[in-house]
Coordinates of C-alpha atoms in Angstrom, one line a residue:
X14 CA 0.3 -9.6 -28.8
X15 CA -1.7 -6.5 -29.2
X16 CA -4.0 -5.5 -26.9
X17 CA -6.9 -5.4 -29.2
X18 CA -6.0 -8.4 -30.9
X19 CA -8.6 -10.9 -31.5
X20 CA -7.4 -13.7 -29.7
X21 CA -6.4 -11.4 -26.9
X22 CA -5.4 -14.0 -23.6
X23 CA -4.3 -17.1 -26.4
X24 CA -1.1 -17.4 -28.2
X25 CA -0.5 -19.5 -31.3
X26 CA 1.5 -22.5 -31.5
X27 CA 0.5 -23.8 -34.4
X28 CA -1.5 -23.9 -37.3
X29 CA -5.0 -23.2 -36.2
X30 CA -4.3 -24.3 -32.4
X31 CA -3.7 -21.8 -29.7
X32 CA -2.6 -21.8 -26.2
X33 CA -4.3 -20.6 -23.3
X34 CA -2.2 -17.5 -21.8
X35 CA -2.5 -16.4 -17.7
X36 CA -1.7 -13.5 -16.7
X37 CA 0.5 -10.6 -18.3
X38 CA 4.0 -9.1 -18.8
X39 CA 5.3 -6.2 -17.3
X40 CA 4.7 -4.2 -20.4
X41 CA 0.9 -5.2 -20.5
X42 CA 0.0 -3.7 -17.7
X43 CA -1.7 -0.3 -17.1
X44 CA -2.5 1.9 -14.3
X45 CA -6.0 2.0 -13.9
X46 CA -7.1 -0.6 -15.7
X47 CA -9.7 -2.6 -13.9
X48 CA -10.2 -6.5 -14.6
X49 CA -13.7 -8.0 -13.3
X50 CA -12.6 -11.7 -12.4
X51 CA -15.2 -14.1 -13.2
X52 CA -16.6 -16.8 -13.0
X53 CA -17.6 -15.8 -9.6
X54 CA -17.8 -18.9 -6.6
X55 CA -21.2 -19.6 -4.4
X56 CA -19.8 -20.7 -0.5
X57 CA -20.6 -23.3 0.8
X58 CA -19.9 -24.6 4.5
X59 CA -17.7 -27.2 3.4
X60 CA -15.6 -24.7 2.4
X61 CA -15.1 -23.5 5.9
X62 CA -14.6 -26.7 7.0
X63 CA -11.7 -27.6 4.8
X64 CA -10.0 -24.3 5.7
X65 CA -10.7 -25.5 9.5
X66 CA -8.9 -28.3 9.2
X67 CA -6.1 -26.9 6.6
X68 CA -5.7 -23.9 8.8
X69 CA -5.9 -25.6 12.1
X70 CA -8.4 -22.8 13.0
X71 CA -11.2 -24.4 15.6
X72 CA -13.0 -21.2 16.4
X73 CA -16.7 -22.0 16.5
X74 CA -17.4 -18.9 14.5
X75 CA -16.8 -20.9 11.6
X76 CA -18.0 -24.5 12.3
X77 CA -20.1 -24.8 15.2
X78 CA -24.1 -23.3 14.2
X79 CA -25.1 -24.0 17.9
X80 CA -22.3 -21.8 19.3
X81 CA -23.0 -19.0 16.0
X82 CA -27.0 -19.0 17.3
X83 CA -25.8 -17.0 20.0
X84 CA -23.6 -14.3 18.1
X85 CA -24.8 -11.4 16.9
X86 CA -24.9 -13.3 13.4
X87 CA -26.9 -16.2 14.4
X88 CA -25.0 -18.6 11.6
X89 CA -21.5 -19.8 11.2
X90 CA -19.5 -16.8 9.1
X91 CA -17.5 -17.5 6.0
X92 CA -13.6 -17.6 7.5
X93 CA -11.8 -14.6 6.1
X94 CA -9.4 -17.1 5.0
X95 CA -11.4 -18.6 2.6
X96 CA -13.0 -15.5 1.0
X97 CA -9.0 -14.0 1.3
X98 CA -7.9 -17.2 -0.3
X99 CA -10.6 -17.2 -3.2
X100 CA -10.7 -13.3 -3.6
X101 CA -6.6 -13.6 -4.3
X102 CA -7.0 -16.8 -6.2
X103 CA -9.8 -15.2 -8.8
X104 CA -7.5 -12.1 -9.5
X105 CA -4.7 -14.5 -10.6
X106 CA -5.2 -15.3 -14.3
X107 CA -5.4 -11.5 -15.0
X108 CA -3.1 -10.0 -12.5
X109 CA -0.4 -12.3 -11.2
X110 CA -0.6 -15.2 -13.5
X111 CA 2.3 -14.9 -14.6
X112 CA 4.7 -13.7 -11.6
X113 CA 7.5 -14.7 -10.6
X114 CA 7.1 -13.9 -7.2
X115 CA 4.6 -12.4 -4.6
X116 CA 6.0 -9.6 -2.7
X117 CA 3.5 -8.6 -0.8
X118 CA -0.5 -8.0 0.7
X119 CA -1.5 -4.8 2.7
X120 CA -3.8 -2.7 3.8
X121 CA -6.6 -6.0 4.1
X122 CA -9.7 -5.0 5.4
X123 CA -13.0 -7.2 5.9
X124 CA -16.0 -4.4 5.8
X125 CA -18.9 -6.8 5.5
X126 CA -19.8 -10.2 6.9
X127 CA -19.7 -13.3 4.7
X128 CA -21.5 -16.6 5.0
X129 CA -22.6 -20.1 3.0
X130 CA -25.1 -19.5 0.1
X131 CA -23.2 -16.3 -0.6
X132 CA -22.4 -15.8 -4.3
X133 CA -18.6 -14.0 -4.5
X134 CA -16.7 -12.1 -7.2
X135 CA -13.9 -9.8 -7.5
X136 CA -11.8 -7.3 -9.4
X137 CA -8.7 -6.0 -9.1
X138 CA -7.1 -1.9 -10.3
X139 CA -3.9 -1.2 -11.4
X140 CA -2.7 0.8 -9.0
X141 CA 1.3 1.2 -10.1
X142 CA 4.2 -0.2 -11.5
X143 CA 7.8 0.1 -11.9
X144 CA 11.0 -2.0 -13.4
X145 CA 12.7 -4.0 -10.8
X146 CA 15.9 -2.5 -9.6
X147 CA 17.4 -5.7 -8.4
X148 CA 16.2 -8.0 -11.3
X149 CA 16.8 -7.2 -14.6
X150 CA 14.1 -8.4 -17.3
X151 CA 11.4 -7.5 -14.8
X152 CA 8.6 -5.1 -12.6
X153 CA 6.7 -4.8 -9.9
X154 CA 3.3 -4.3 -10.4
X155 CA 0.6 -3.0 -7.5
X156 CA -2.8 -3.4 -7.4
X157 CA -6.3 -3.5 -5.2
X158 CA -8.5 -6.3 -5.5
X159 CA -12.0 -6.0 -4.1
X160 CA -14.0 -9.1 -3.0
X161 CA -17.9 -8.2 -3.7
X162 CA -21.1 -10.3 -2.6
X163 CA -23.6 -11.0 -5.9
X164 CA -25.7 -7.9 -4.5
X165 CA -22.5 -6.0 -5.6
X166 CA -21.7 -5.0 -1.3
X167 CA -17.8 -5.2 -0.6
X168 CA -16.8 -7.5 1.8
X169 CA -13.2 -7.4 1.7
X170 CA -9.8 -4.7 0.6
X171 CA -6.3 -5.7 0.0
X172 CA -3.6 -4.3 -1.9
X173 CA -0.5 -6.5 -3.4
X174 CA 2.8 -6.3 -5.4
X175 CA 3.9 -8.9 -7.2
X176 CA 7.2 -9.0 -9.9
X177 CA 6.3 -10.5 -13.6
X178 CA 8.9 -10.1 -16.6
X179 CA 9.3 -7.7 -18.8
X180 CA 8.6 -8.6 -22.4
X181 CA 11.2 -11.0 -23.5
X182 CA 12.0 -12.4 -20.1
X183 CA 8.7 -14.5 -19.8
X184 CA 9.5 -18.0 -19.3
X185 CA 6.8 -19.6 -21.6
X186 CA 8.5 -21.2 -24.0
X187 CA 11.0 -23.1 -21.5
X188 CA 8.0 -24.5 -19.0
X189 CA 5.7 -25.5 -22.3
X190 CA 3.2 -23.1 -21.8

């Protein structure tokens, strides 16, 4: 589908009826393009107690506001597993919705502190890509995603490969999407 095309991110499958489509092929992808992920997510402190529990993470830091009274934040901060988790999960449906594999996160960085009530959002750059040398009918793609608080403040860097097919090679039709 063309890039411009109306019903750019939906395919047809019919008459009149159109399928929602995640992510992109190989050949879609651009360096430099920037996607803003929306909708964005407001924290909340359940949220960091279902990654305490998932995670098996007890550090007070997270759930204990008696124990956070005393830090030099005074409240319980988000766990940068949950904004990771949520920053990487927003980016999907326009980056890697489509991959067939992660390959990879570097260069993480968490530059500002997060906590409950925060508003989050993110976007994501096109760093690079490149056709797979080992799997034919695909390409790695690269990119940075940024997690940013509502007041537009960055909170957290990563960078990530991930291989999606080529044009052609997308599995779609087989899985019913």
């Amino acid at each position: 589908m063309d890039r411009d095309d109306r019903l750019w991110g939906y395919r047809a499958v019919g008459e009149n009826r159109y399928r929602e489509v995640i992510g992109f092929c190989y050949d879609d992808f651009r360096p430099g393009d920037v996607f803003e992920h929306r909708p964005g997510r407001t924290l909340g402190e359940s949220d960091n107690l279902l990654m305490a529990g998932f995670s098996m993470n007890p550090s007070p830091l997270h759930i204990d506001a008696e124990y956070c009274a005393h830090t030099p934040w005074k409240r319980p901060l988000m766990s940068s597993l949950v904004t990771f988790s949520i920053v990487c999960g927003m980016s999907v449906r326009s980056t890697s919705g489509r991959a067939l594999a992660n390959l990879g996160w570097d260069k993480v960085r968490l530059t500002h502190p997060v906590f409950a009530g925060d508003t989050i959002y993110a976007e994501s750059e096109i760093l690079a890509k490149r056709l797979s040398e080992t799997r034919p009918g695909a390409g790695i793609i690269s990119c940075r995603t940024r997690g940013l608080l509502s007041t537009g403040e960055v909170f957290l860097t990563f960078e990530r490969s991930f291989l999606v097919p080529t044009r052609g090679h997308e599995t779609e039709d087989q899985a019913g999407y």
